[in-house]
Coordinates of C-alpha atoms in Angstrom, one line a residue:
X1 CA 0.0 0.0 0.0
X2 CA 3.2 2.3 0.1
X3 CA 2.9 4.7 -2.8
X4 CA 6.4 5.9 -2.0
X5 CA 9.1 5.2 -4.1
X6 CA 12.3 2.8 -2.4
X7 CA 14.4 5.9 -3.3
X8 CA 13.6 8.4 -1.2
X9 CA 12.9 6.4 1.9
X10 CA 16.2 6.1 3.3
X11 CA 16.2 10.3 3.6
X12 CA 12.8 10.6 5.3
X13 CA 13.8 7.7 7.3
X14 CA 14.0 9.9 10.5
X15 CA 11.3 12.2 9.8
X16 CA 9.3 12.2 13.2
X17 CA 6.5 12.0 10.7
X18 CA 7.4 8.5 9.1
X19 CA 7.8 7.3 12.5
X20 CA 4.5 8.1 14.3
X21 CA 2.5 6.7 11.2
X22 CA 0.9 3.2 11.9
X23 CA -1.5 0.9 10.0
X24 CA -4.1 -0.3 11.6
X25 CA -2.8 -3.5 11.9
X26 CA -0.1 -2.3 14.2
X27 CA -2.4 -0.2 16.5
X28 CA -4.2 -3.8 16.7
X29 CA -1.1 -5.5 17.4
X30 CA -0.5 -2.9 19.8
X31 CA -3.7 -3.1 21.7
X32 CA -3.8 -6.7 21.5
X33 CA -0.5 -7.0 23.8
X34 CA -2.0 -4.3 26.2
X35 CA -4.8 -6.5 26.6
X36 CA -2.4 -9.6 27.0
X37 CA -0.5 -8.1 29.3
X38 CA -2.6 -5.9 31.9
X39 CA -5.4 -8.4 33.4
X40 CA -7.1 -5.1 34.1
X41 CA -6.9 -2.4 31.2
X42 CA -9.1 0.8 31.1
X43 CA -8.7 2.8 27.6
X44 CA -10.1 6.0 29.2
X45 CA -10.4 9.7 28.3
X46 CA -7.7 11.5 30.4
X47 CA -5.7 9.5 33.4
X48 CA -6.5 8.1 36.4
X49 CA -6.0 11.4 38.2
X50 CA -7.1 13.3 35.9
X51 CA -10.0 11.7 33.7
X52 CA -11.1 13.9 31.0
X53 CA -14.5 12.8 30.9
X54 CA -17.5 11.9 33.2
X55 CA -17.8 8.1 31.7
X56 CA -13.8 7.5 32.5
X57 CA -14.0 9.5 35.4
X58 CA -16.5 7.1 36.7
X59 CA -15.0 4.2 35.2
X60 CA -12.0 4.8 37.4
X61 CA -14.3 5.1 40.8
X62 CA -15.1 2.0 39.8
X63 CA -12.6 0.1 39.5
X64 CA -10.8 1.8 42.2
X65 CA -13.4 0.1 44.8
X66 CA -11.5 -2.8 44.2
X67 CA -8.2 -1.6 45.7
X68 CA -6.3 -3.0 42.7
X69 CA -3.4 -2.0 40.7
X70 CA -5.0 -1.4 37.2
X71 CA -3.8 -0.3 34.2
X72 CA -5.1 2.9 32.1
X73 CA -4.6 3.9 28.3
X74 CA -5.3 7.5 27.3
X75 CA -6.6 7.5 23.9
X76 CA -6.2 11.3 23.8
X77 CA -2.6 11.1 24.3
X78 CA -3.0 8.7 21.2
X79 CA -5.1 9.0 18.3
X80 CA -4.1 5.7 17.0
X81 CA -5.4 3.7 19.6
X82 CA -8.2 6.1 20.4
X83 CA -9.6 5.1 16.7
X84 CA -8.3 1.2 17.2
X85 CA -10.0 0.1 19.9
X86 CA -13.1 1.2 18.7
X87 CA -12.7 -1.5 16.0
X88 CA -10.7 -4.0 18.3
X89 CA -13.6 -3.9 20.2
X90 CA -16.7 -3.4 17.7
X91 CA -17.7 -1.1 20.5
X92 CA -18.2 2.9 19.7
X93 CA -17.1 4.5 22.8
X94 CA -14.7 5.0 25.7
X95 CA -14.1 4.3 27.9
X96 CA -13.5 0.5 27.7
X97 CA -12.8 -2.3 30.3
X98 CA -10.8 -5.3 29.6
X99 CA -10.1 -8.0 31.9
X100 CA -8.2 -10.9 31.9
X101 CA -8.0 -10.4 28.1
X102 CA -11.9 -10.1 27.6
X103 CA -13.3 -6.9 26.3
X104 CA -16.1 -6.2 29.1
X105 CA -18.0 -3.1 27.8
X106 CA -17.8 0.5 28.6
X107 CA -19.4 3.1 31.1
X108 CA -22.8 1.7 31.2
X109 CA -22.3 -1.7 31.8
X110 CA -19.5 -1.2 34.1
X111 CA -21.9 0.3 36.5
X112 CA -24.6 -2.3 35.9
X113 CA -21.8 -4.7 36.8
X114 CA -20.7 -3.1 40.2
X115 CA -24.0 -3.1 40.9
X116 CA -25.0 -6.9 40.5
X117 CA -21.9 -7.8 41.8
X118 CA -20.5 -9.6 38.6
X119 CA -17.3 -7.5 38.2
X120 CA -16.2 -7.8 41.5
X121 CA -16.3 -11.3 40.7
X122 CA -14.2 -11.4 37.5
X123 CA -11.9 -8.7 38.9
X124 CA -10.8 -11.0 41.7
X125 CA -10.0 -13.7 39.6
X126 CA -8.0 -11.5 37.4
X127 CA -6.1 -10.4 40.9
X128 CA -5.8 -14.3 41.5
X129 CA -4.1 -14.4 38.1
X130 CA -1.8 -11.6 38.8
X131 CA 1.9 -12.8 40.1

């Protein structure tokens, strides 16, 4: 899919440019070790101090309950991801929870989780698995 020609890419090899572009299949690559390798992964608006929007924002409170070291991802500090996950997902909107490598939803079913008790439950086996 390059449409550059072999010539020139030796010179624009350190443009900052060259090296922040990505296909989509690395951003997936990418995601799909963050996911391997955090058994609990928030992609989130913002950080976990500062969370840039009410849906992270109460995504962290959330998760926090559990008095567990998690993992956060701002997609606003990276376009590439912010846009990936969406697909890696098939789910429109962050933020989104992953644990133990499962995609669990976003904002909405987070809560409904926490409330019925069923995240607690996964979480703690996800802690179990964590050495």
């Amino acid at each position: 899919s390059s449409s550059s020609s072999s010539s020139s890419s030796s010179s624009s090899l350190f443009m900052s440019d060259d090296f922040i572009q990505e296909t989509p299949e690395d951003t997936k690559e990418r995601i799909q070790a963050m996911v391997e390798n955090h058994p609990v992964l928030l992609f989130m608006k913002g950080s976990q101090l500062f969370p840039q929007c009410g849906f992270s924002n109460t995504a962290v409170q959330i998760l926090n309950t559990y008095n567990l070291d998690f993992h956060s991802v701002d997609v606003l500090s990276d376009d590439a991801i912010r846009q990936g996950v969406k697909e890696f997902s098939q789910w429109p909107t962050i933020p989104q929870l992953y644990v133990a490598g499962e995609f669990v939803g976003g904002c909405d079913i987070m809560i409904e989780m926490f409330q019925n008790g069923e995240l607690a439950e996964m979480i703690e086996k996800a802690k179990a698995d964590m050495v």
